[in-house]
């Protein structure tokens, strides 16, 4: 049956046929903006790649795409036989609207246009064989979320929040939306959970504490873990060096990798392991740690 955005006389493509080589499609969502969803998506993609998995990252935040900056990808994709070849960095295949439009150009699109371009990111991109395709969604419960649930079979949705009560309120609304469209809920990640002083080691719960875990318990979904607030994580996003790759042995990186392990366990994947050097070999510019 054609979905509500299809043109008259046009059959909707079966979900399984749109990206046949992708085993698991995972939506990374947030009920509101400003919770670090894209940072989490980028670092989780790298953490999954470090397990030996084949990983893609689709930046579906069409109005505010910033995954290329966070992943250190400045050069746009190439084409082959009318198809788009994803950019690859840190062992992760990437596609984003930021590659296709000028940086300053705003997108003023209604729902049908959003649906059309999102579909093209599946249909016209040579993703190849992937174990996981992470999708960084815009905040909220809008057209992109609805279109995504109609286009591809989602293995599940991850929700990113911060400990504040206002953020958790929006989390519950977002998770209710995924439930209504029959998307499994993989769990909640609490970002910017706490701050540890680099000098004295004292922990400060800047935005309260434990809210993500309480929300997960109330909704009845797994709590995947807490990510501390740390300048190194922010710096990694600004410089295009995700902390999981830039400082792989740090406690912050371990938090992301532990969450990746939980996702793999839930979806029945396998871990083979991959070295940091193997992730860095395709980077165009020299990688340095400060």
GROMACS .gro file of N, CA and C in nm, residues 21-190:
model
  510
   21UNK      N    1   2.115  -0.431   0.208
   21UNK     CA    2   2.239  -0.478   0.268
   21UNK      C    3   2.260  -0.437   0.412
   22UNK      N    4   2.163  -0.368   0.470
   22UNK     CA    5   2.177  -0.316   0.606
   22UNK      C    6   2.103  -0.408   0.704
   23UNK      N    7   2.175  -0.458   0.804
   23UNK     CA    8   2.115  -0.552   0.899
   23UNK      C    9   2.027  -0.482   1.003
   24UNK      N   10   2.080  -0.375   1.062
   24UNK     CA   11   2.009  -0.309   1.171
   24UNK      C   12   2.009  -0.158   1.150
   25UNK      N   13   1.890  -0.097   1.147
   25UNK     CA   14   1.876   0.048   1.138
   25UNK      C   15   1.836   0.099   1.277
   26UNK      N   16   1.915   0.191   1.331
   26UNK     CA   17   1.893   0.241   1.467
   26UNK      C   18   1.872   0.391   1.463
   27UNK      N   19   1.759   0.437   1.514
   27UNK     CA   20   1.729   0.579   1.520
   27UNK      C   21   1.781   0.636   1.652
   28UNK      N   22   1.855   0.748   1.643
   28UNK     CA   23   1.901   0.818   1.763
   28UNK      C   24   1.819   0.946   1.774
   29UNK      N   25   1.739   0.955   1.877
   29UNK     CA   26   1.639   1.061   1.886
   29UNK      C   27   1.655   1.140   2.016
   30UNK      N   28   1.583   1.253   2.021
   30UNK     CA   29   1.573   1.330   2.145
   30UNK      C   30   1.441   1.403   2.144
   31UNK      N   31   1.385   1.421   2.263
   31UNK     CA   32   1.259   1.492   2.271
   31UNK      C   33   1.273   1.641   2.250
   32UNK      N   34   1.391   1.695   2.276
   32UNK     CA   35   1.416   1.838   2.261
   32UNK      C   36   1.559   1.858   2.213
   33UNK      N   37   1.588   1.978   2.165
   33UNK     CA   38   1.723   2.009   2.119
   33UNK      C   39   1.816   2.042   2.234
   34UNK      N   40   1.945   2.044   2.206
   34UNK     CA   41   2.043   2.086   2.304
   34UNK      C   42   2.086   1.980   2.403
   35UNK      N   43   2.052   1.853   2.378
   35UNK     CA   44   2.089   1.747   2.472
   35UNK      C   45   2.213   1.670   2.427
   36UNK      N   46   2.272   1.708   2.312
   36UNK     CA   47   2.392   1.640   2.265
   36UNK      C   48   2.365   1.514   2.186
   37UNK      N   49   2.249   1.508   2.123
   37UNK     CA   50   2.210   1.388   2.047
   37UNK      C   51   2.309   1.355   1.936
   38UNK      N   52   2.349   1.456   1.858
   38UNK     CA   53   2.441   1.431   1.747
   38UNK      C   54   2.578   1.388   1.797
   39UNK      N   55   2.622   1.445   1.907
   39UNK     CA   56   2.749   1.404   1.968
   39UNK      C   57   2.743   1.258   2.008
   40UNK      N   58   2.633   1.218   2.067
   40UNK     CA   59   2.615   1.078   2.107
   40UNK      C   60   2.611   0.988   1.984
   41UNK      N   61   2.538   1.030   1.880
   41UNK     CA   62   2.528   0.948   1.759
   41UNK      C   63   2.664   0.927   1.695
   42UNK      N   64   2.745   1.033   1.685
   42UNK     CA   65   2.877   1.023   1.623
   42UNK      C   66   2.968   0.932   1.703
   43UNK      N   67   2.970   0.948   1.835
   43UNK     CA   68   3.059   0.866   1.916
   43UNK      C   69   3.012   0.721   1.924
   44UNK      N   70   2.882   0.698   1.925
   44UNK     CA   71   2.832   0.561   1.924
   44UNK      C   72   2.867   0.491   1.793
   45UNK      N   73   2.856   0.564   1.682
   45UNK     CA   74   2.892   0.506   1.552
   45UNK      C   75   3.039   0.464   1.553
   46UNK      N   76   3.126   0.549   1.605
   46UNK     CA   77   3.269   0.514   1.614
   46UNK      C   78   3.292   0.398   1.710
   47UNK      N   79   3.219   0.397   1.821
   47UNK     CA   80   3.234   0.288   1.917
   47UNK      C   81   3.192   0.155   1.856
   48UNK      N   82   3.086   0.155   1.777
   48UNK     CA   83   3.042   0.034   1.709
   48UNK      C   84   3.146  -0.010   1.606
   49UNK      N   85   3.205   0.088   1.536
   49UNK     CA   86   3.308   0.054   1.436
   49UNK      C   87   3.429  -0.010   1.503
   50UNK      N   88   3.461   0.031   1.625
   50UNK     CA   89   3.574  -0.026   1.697
   50UNK      C   90   3.552  -0.171   1.735
   51UNK      N   91   3.428  -0.217   1.734
   51UNK     CA   92   3.401  -0.358   1.763
   51UNK      C   93   3.423  -0.446   1.642
   52UNK      N   94   3.454  -0.385   1.527
   52UNK     CA   95   3.470  -0.461   1.404
   52UNK      C   96   3.348  -0.459   1.316
   53UNK      N   97   3.244  -0.390   1.359
   53UNK     CA   98   3.121  -0.383   1.281
   53UNK      C   99   3.135  -0.288   1.163
   54UNK      N  100   3.055  -0.311   1.059
   54UNK     CA  101   3.045  -0.220   0.947
   54UNK      C  102   2.932  -0.122   0.978
   55UNK      N  103   2.965   0.007   0.981
   55UNK     CA  104   2.874   0.107   1.036
   55UNK      C  105   2.852   0.221   0.938
   56UNK      N  106   2.728   0.268   0.930
   56UNK     CA  107   2.694   0.389   0.857
   56UNK      C  108   2.627   0.487   0.950
   57UNK      N  109   2.637   0.616   0.917
   57UNK     CA  110   2.574   0.721   0.997
   57UNK      C  111   2.504   0.818   0.903
   58UNK      N  112   2.372   0.821   0.909
   58UNK     CA  113   2.292   0.908   0.824
   58UNK      C  114   2.246   1.027   0.907
   59UNK      N  115   2.283   1.146   0.862
   59UNK     CA  116   2.243   1.269   0.929
   59UNK      C  117   2.106   1.310   0.877
   60UNK      N  118   2.002   1.271   0.950
   60UNK     CA  119   1.865   1.300   0.907
   60UNK      C  120   1.812   1.429   0.966
   61UNK      N  121   1.897   1.504   1.034
   61UNK     CA  122   1.856   1.637   1.082
   61UNK      C  123   1.875   1.733   0.965
   62UNK      N  124   1.779   1.732   0.873
   62UNK     CA  125   1.793   1.804   0.747
   62UNK      C  126   1.804   1.955   0.767
   63UNK      N  127   1.740   2.007   0.870
   63UNK     CA  128   1.739   2.151   0.892
   63UNK      C  129   1.864   2.200   0.965
   64UNK      N  130   1.927   2.114   1.041
   64UNK     CA  131   2.047   2.153   1.115
   64UNK      C  132   2.151   2.043   1.112
   65UNK      N  133   2.202   2.008   0.994
   65UNK     CA  134   2.296   1.896   0.984
   65UNK      C  135   2.436   1.933   1.031
   66UNK      N  136   2.489   1.862   1.131
   66UNK     CA  137   2.624   1.892   1.179
   66UNK      C  138   2.711   1.769   1.198
   67UNK      N  139   2.663   1.653   1.155
   67UNK     CA  140   2.742   1.531   1.165
   67UNK      C  141   2.875   1.542   1.088
   68UNK      N  142   2.877   1.599   0.965
   68UNK     CA  143   3.006   1.609   0.896
   68UNK      C  144   3.113   1.684   0.976
   69UNK      N  145   3.075   1.793   1.042
   69UNK     CA  146   3.171   1.867   1.123
   69UNK      C  147   3.219   1.781   1.240
   70UNK      N  148   3.128   1.712   1.306
   70UNK     CA  149   3.164   1.631   1.421
   70UNK      C  150   3.251   1.512   1.384
   71UNK      N  151   3.235   1.464   1.259
   71UNK     CA  152   3.311   1.348   1.214
   71UNK      C  153   3.432   1.388   1.130
   72UNK      N  154   3.461   1.518   1.123
   72UNK     CA  155   3.581   1.563   1.053
   72UNK      C  156   3.577   1.539   0.904
   73UNK      N  157   3.458   1.551   0.843
   73UNK     CA  158   3.442   1.523   0.700
   73UNK      C  159   3.406   1.652   0.628
   74UNK      N  160   3.501   1.710   0.558
   74UNK     CA  161   3.478   1.835   0.487
   74UNK      C  162   3.451   1.814   0.338
   75UNK      N  163   3.501   1.707   0.282
   75UNK     CA  164   3.483   1.679   0.141
   75UNK      C  165   3.352   1.604   0.119
   76UNK      N  166   3.274   1.647   0.021
   76UNK     CA  167   3.146   1.585  -0.007
   76UNK      C  168   3.158   1.451  -0.076
   77UNK      N  169   3.046   1.380  -0.090
   77UNK     CA  170   3.047   1.247  -0.152
   77UNK      C  171   3.067   1.254  -0.303
   78UNK      N  172   3.111   1.142  -0.359
   78UNK     CA  173   3.123   1.129  -0.503
   78UNK      C  174   3.004   1.050  -0.556
   79UNK      N  175   2.995   1.043  -0.689
   79UNK     CA  176   2.885   0.970  -0.752
   79UNK      C  177   2.937   0.858  -0.839
   80UNK      N  178   2.856   0.756  -0.852
   80UNK     CA  179   2.889   0.642  -0.937
   80UNK      C  180   2.760   0.588  -0.999
   81UNK      N  181   2.751   0.598  -1.132
   81UNK     CA  182   2.633   0.549  -1.205
   81UNK      C  183   2.502   0.607  -1.149
   82UNK      N  184   2.505   0.736  -1.120
   82UNK     CA  185   2.385   0.802  -1.072
   82UNK      C  186   2.355   0.780  -0.924
   83UNK      N  187   2.443   0.707  -0.855
   83UNK     CA  188   2.426   0.683  -0.712
   83UNK      C  189   2.531   0.762  -0.634
   84UNK      N  190   2.503   0.786  -0.506
   84UNK     CA  191   2.594   0.861  -0.420
   84UNK      C  192   2.679   0.764  -0.339
   85UNK      N  193   2.810   0.786  -0.340
   85UNK     CA  194   2.902   0.707  -0.259
   85UNK      C  195   2.922   0.779  -0.126
   86UNK      N  196   2.888   0.718  -0.015
   86UNK     CA  197   2.903   0.787   0.113
   86UNK      C  198   3.049   0.824   0.140
   87UNK      N  199   3.066   0.935   0.209
   87UNK     CA  200   3.197   0.971   0.263
   87UNK      C  201   3.230   0.871   0.375
   88UNK      N  202   3.357   0.841   0.391
   88UNK     CA  203   3.395   0.750   0.500
   88UNK      C  204   3.503   0.812   0.586
   89UNK      N  205   3.482   0.811   0.715
   89UNK     CA  206   3.580   0.860   0.810
   89UNK      C  207   3.568   0.780   0.939
   90UNK      N  208   3.680   0.752   1.002
   90UNK     CA  209   3.684   0.672   1.125
   90UNK      C  210   3.614   0.537   1.108
   91UNK      N  211   3.618   0.481   0.987
   91UNK     CA  212   3.555   0.353   0.964
   91UNK      C  213   3.404   0.359   0.955
   92UNK      N  214   3.348   0.479   0.944
   92UNK     CA  215   3.203   0.498   0.941
   92UNK      C  216   3.164   0.565   0.809
   93UNK      N  217   3.067   0.509   0.739
   93UNK     CA  218   3.016   0.571   0.616
   93UNK      C  219   2.916   0.679   0.652
   94UNK      N  220   2.927   0.796   0.587
   94UNK     CA  221   2.848   0.913   0.625
   94UNK      C  222   2.773   0.970   0.506
   95UNK      N  223   2.652   1.019   0.533
   95UNK     CA  224   2.581   1.102   0.435
   95UNK      C  225   2.504   1.207   0.514
   96UNK      N  226   2.496   1.328   0.457
   96UNK     CA  227   2.432   1.439   0.526
   96UNK      C  228   2.389   1.544   0.425
   97UNK      N  229   2.285   1.615   0.456
   97UNK     CA  230   2.243   1.728   0.373
   97UNK      C  231   2.350   1.836   0.371
   98UNK      N  232   2.434   1.841   0.474
   98UNK     CA  233   2.541   1.940   0.478
   98UNK      C  234   2.640   1.924   0.363
   99UNK      N  235   2.649   1.802   0.308
   99UNK     CA  236   2.736   1.780   0.193
   99UNK      C  237   2.676   1.836   0.065
  100UNK      N  238   2.545   1.859   0.063
  100UNK     CA  239   2.474   1.885  -0.062
  100UNK      C  240   2.427   2.028  -0.079
  101UNK      N  241   2.426   2.107   0.028
  101UNK     CA  242   2.381   2.246   0.018
  101UNK      C  243   2.486   2.337   0.080
  102UNK      N  244   2.491   2.464   0.038
  102UNK     CA  245   2.586   2.558   0.098
  102UNK      C  246   2.563   2.571   0.248
  103UNK      N  247   2.669   2.596   0.321
  103UNK     CA  248   2.663   2.599   0.467
  103UNK      C  249   2.563   2.701   0.519
  104UNK      N  250   2.552   2.817   0.452
  104UNK     CA  251   2.465   2.923   0.502
  104UNK      C  252   2.321   2.911   0.452
  105UNK      N  253   2.295   2.817   0.362
  105UNK     CA  254   2.163   2.810   0.299
  105UNK      C  255   2.062   2.742   0.391
  106UNK      N  256   1.953   2.810   0.429
  106UNK     CA  257   1.851   2.747   0.511
  106UNK      C  258   1.759   2.660   0.425
  107UNK      N  259   1.709   2.552   0.484
  107UNK     CA  260   1.612   2.467   0.415
  107UNK      C  261   1.473   2.506   0.462
  108UNK      N  262   1.389   2.548   0.368
  108UNK     CA  263   1.252   2.586   0.400
  108UNK      C  264   1.162   2.487   0.327
  109UNK      N  265   1.142   2.371   0.390
  109UNK     CA  266   1.072   2.260   0.326
  109UNK      C  267   0.950   2.219   0.408
  110UNK      N  268   0.846   2.181   0.335
  110UNK     CA  269   0.731   2.116   0.399
  110UNK      C  270   0.752   1.965   0.402
  111UNK      N  271   0.660   1.896   0.467
  111UNK     CA  272   0.673   1.753   0.489
  111UNK      C  273   0.702   1.669   0.365
  112UNK      N  274   0.630   1.685   0.254
  112UNK     CA  275   0.655   1.600   0.137
  112UNK      C  276   0.798   1.612   0.084
  113UNK      N  277   0.857   1.731   0.088
  113UNK     CA  278   0.994   1.748   0.042
  113UNK      C  279   1.092   1.679   0.137
  114UNK      N  280   1.066   1.689   0.266
  114UNK     CA  281   1.149   1.620   0.364
  114UNK      C  282   1.145   1.469   0.338
  115UNK      N  283   1.025   1.417   0.315
  115UNK     CA  284   1.008   1.275   0.287
  115UNK      C  285   1.086   1.233   0.163
  116UNK      N  286   1.081   1.315   0.060
  116UNK     CA  287   1.148   1.284  -0.066
  116UNK      C  288   1.300   1.275  -0.049
  117UNK      N  289   1.358   1.372   0.020
  117UNK     CA  290   1.503   1.372   0.037
  117UNK      C  291   1.549   1.263   0.133
  118UNK      N  292   1.471   1.236   0.235
  118UNK     CA  293   1.507   1.128   0.326
  118UNK      C  294   1.506   0.994   0.252
  119UNK      N  295   1.407   0.974   0.168
  119UNK     CA  296   1.400   0.852   0.089
  119UNK      C  297   1.521   0.839  -0.003
  120UNK      N  298   1.564   0.952  -0.061
  120UNK     CA  299   1.680   0.950  -0.150
  120UNK      C  300   1.806   0.909  -0.074
  121UNK      N  301   1.815   0.943   0.054
  121UNK     CA  302   1.932   0.905   0.133
  121UNK      C  303   1.940   0.754   0.153
  122UNK      N  304   1.828   0.686   0.139
  122UNK     CA  305   1.829   0.540   0.141
  122UNK      C  306   1.842   0.483   0.000
  123UNK      N  307   1.754   0.526  -0.088
  123UNK     CA  308   1.743   0.466  -0.222
  123UNK      C  309   1.862   0.497  -0.312
  124UNK      N  310   1.917   0.618  -0.303
  124UNK     CA  311   2.019   0.663  -0.397
  124UNK      C  312   2.160   0.664  -0.341
  125UNK      N  313   2.180   0.611  -0.222
  125UNK     CA  314   2.313   0.605  -0.160
  125UNK      C  315   2.362   0.461  -0.159
  126UNK      N  316   2.487   0.440  -0.200
  126UNK     CA  317   2.545   0.306  -0.203
  126UNK      C  318   2.600   0.271  -0.064
  127UNK      N  319   2.510   0.233   0.024
  127UNK     CA  320   2.551   0.198   0.161
  127UNK      C  321   2.628   0.068   0.165
  128UNK      N  322   2.596  -0.024   0.074
  128UNK     CA  323   2.661  -0.154   0.075
  128UNK      C  324   2.617  -0.238   0.193
  129UNK      N  325   2.705  -0.330   0.234
  129UNK     CA  326   2.675  -0.418   0.347
  129UNK      C  327   2.710  -0.347   0.478
  130UNK      N  328   2.612  -0.332   0.564
  130UNK     CA  329   2.633  -0.268   0.694
  130UNK      C  330   2.572  -0.354   0.804
  131UNK      N  331   2.642  -0.358   0.917
  131UNK     CA  332   2.583  -0.421   1.035
  131UNK      C  333   2.486  -0.325   1.104
  132UNK      N  334   2.525  -0.196   1.108
  132UNK     CA  335   2.442  -0.096   1.175
  132UNK      C  336   2.441   0.033   1.093
  133UNK      N  337   2.322   0.086   1.072
  133UNK     CA  338   2.307   0.219   1.015
  133UNK      C  339   2.244   0.307   1.121
  134UNK      N  340   2.324   0.397   1.178
  134UNK     CA  341   2.275   0.489   1.279
  134UNK      C  342   2.212   0.609   1.209
  135UNK      N  343   2.098   0.654   1.258
  135UNK     CA  344   2.030   0.769   1.198
  135UNK      C  345   2.015   0.876   1.304
  136UNK      N  346   2.082   0.988   1.281
  136UNK     CA  347   2.073   1.102   1.372
  136UNK      C  348   1.950   1.184   1.334
  137UNK      N  349   1.848   1.178   1.416
  137UNK     CA  350   1.721   1.244   1.388
  137UNK      C  351   1.720   1.388   1.438
  138UNK      N  352   1.635   1.473   1.380
  138UNK     CA  353   1.614   1.605   1.441
  138UNK      C  354   1.539   1.587   1.573
  139UNK      N  355   1.544   1.686   1.661
  139UNK     CA  356   1.470   1.674   1.787
  139UNK      C  357   1.320   1.676   1.763
  140UNK      N  358   1.247   1.620   1.859
  140UNK     CA  359   1.102   1.626   1.852
  140UNK      C  360   1.038   1.506   1.784
  141UNK      N  361   0.914   1.527   1.741
  141UNK     CA  362   0.834   1.419   1.682
  141UNK      C  363   0.767   1.469   1.555
  142UNK      N  364   0.847   1.501   1.453
  142UNK     CA  365   0.793   1.562   1.332
  142UNK      C  366   0.793   1.473   1.211
  143UNK      N  367   0.804   1.537   1.094
  143UNK     CA  368   0.792   1.467   0.966
  143UNK      C  369   0.901   1.362   0.946
  144UNK      N  370   1.023   1.393   0.985
  144UNK     CA  371   1.133   1.299   0.962
  144UNK      C  372   1.109   1.170   1.039
  145UNK      N  373   1.069   1.180   1.164
  145UNK     CA  374   1.044   1.061   1.244
  145UNK      C  375   0.933   0.975   1.182
  146UNK      N  376   0.825   1.039   1.140
  146UNK     CA  377   0.714   0.965   1.081
  146UNK      C  378   0.755   0.900   0.949
  147UNK      N  379   0.824   0.976   0.863
  147UNK     CA  380   0.867   0.921   0.735
  147UNK      C  381   0.963   0.805   0.753
  148UNK      N  382   1.055   0.818   0.847
  148UNK     CA  383   1.153   0.713   0.871
  148UNK      C  384   1.085   0.582   0.911
  149UNK      N  385   0.986   0.591   0.998
  149UNK     CA  386   0.916   0.471   1.043
  149UNK      C  387   0.840   0.403   0.929
  150UNK      N  388   0.804   0.480   0.826
  150UNK     CA  389   0.733   0.425   0.712
  150UNK      C  390   0.827   0.365   0.608
  151UNK      N  391   0.950   0.414   0.600
  151UNK     CA  392   1.041   0.377   0.491
  151UNK      C  393   1.120   0.250   0.514
  152UNK      N  394   1.177   0.237   0.633
  152UNK     CA  395   1.271   0.128   0.657
  152UNK      C  396   1.233   0.053   0.785
  153UNK      N  397   1.271  -0.075   0.793
  153UNK     CA  398   1.243  -0.151   0.916
  153UNK      C  399   1.342  -0.113   1.024
  154UNK      N  400   1.296  -0.041   1.123
  154UNK     CA  401   1.385   0.005   1.230
  154UNK      C  402   1.406  -0.105   1.333
  155UNK      N  403   1.534  -0.132   1.363
  155UNK     CA  404   1.563  -0.228   1.469
  155UNK      C  405   1.526  -0.170   1.605
  156UNK      N  406   1.526  -0.038   1.614
  156UNK     CA  407   1.487   0.025   1.739
  156UNK      C  408   1.529   0.170   1.745
  157UNK      N  409   1.485   0.238   1.849
  157UNK     CA  410   1.516   0.379   1.870
  157UNK      C  411   1.585   0.396   2.005
  158UNK      N  412   1.687   0.481   2.004
  158UNK     CA  413   1.756   0.522   2.126
  158UNK      C  414   1.718   0.667   2.153
  159UNK      N  415   1.689   0.698   2.275
  159UNK     CA  416   1.655   0.835   2.311
  159UNK      C  417   1.763   0.894   2.400
  160UNK      N  418   1.809   1.013   2.363
  160UNK     CA  419   1.912   1.084   2.440
  160UNK      C  420   1.846   1.195   2.519
  161UNK      N  421   1.881   1.206   2.646
  161UNK     CA  422   1.825   1.311   2.730
  161UNK      C  423   1.932   1.365   2.823
  162UNK      N  424   1.898   1.468   2.895
  162UNK     CA  425   1.980   1.517   3.005
  162UNK      C  426   1.899   1.502   3.133
  163UNK      N  427   1.961   1.518   3.249
  163UNK     CA  428   1.889   1.487   3.373
  163UNK      C  429   1.775   1.580   3.410
  164UNK      N  430   1.764   1.699   3.347
  164UNK     CA  431   1.661   1.794   3.388
  164UNK      C  432   1.521   1.737   3.365
  165UNK      N  433   1.430   1.775   3.450
  165UNK     CA  434   1.294   1.725   3.442
  165UNK      C  435   1.226   1.767   3.312
  166UNK      N  436   1.256   1.891   3.262
  166UNK     CA  437   1.191   1.936   3.139
  166UNK      C  438   1.235   1.849   3.021
  167UNK      N  439   1.361   1.805   3.018
  167UNK     CA  440   1.408   1.717   2.911
  167UNK      C  441   1.342   1.581   2.921
  168UNK      N  442   1.325   1.533   3.043
  168UNK     CA  443   1.266   1.401   3.062
  168UNK      C  444   1.119   1.399   3.023
  169UNK      N  445   1.051   1.511   3.042
  169UNK     CA  446   0.911   1.522   3.000
  169UNK      C  447   0.901   1.501   2.849
  170UNK      N  448   0.993   1.562   2.774
  170UNK     CA  449   0.990   1.547   2.629
  170UNK      C  450   1.031   1.406   2.587
  171UNK      N  451   1.116   1.342   2.665
  171UNK     CA  452   1.155   1.205   2.636
  171UNK      C  453   1.033   1.114   2.633
  172UNK      N  454   0.947   1.128   2.731
  172UNK     CA  455   0.830   1.041   2.739
  172UNK      C  456   0.738   1.061   2.619
  173UNK      N  457   0.726   1.185   2.571
  173UNK     CA  458   0.644   1.210   2.453
  173UNK      C  459   0.706   1.145   2.329
  174UNK      N  460   0.837   1.160   2.316
  174UNK     CA  461   0.905   1.103   2.201
  174UNK      C  462   0.896   0.952   2.198
  175UNK      N  463   0.912   0.889   2.312
  175UNK     CA  464   0.906   0.743   2.317
  175UNK      C  465   0.764   0.694   2.291
  176UNK      N  466   0.665   0.770   2.333
  176UNK     CA  467   0.527   0.734   2.303
  176UNK      C  468   0.501   0.737   2.153
  177UNK      N  469   0.565   0.832   2.084
  177UNK     CA  470   0.550   0.839   1.939
  177UNK      C  471   0.604   0.715   1.872
  178UNK      N  472   0.725   0.671   1.911
  178UNK     CA  473   0.783   0.551   1.852
  178UNK      C  474   0.697   0.428   1.880
  179UNK      N  475   0.641   0.422   1.999
  179UNK     CA  476   0.554   0.309   2.033
  179UNK      C  477   0.432   0.305   1.942
  180UNK      N  478   0.376   0.421   1.910
  180UNK     CA  479   0.257   0.427   1.825
  180UNK      C  480   0.285   0.379   1.683
  181UNK      N  481   0.408   0.396   1.636
  181UNK     CA  482   0.442   0.351   1.500
  181UNK      C  483   0.518   0.218   1.503
  182UNK      N  484   0.508   0.148   1.616
  182UNK     CA  485   0.560   0.011   1.630
  182UNK      C  486   0.711   0.001   1.613
  183UNK      N  487   0.784   0.100   1.663
  183UNK     CA  488   0.930   0.096   1.661
  183UNK      C  489   0.977   0.052   1.800
  184UNK      N  490   1.058  -0.054   1.809
  184UNK     CA  491   1.108  -0.098   1.940
  184UNK      C  492   1.191   0.010   2.007
  185UNK      N  493   1.185   0.016   2.139
  185UNK     CA  494   1.262   0.114   2.216
  185UNK      C  495   1.383   0.043   2.275
  186UNK      N  496   1.502   0.079   2.225
  186UNK     CA  497   1.625   0.015   2.272
  186UNK      C  498   1.671   0.070   2.406
  187UNK      N  499   1.631   0.192   2.439
  187UNK     CA  500   1.666   0.243   2.569
  187UNK      C  501   1.697   0.391   2.570
  188UNK      N  502   1.735   0.441   2.689
  188UNK     CA  503   1.762   0.582   2.714
  188UNK      C  504   1.908   0.601   2.751
  189UNK      N  505   1.968   0.705   2.695
  189UNK     CA  506   2.103   0.748   2.733
  189UNK      C  507   2.092   0.883   2.801
  190UNK      N  508   2.153   0.897   2.918
  190UNK     CA  509   2.156   1.026   2.986
  190UNK      C  510   2.289   1.094   2.955
   0.00000   0.00000   0.00000
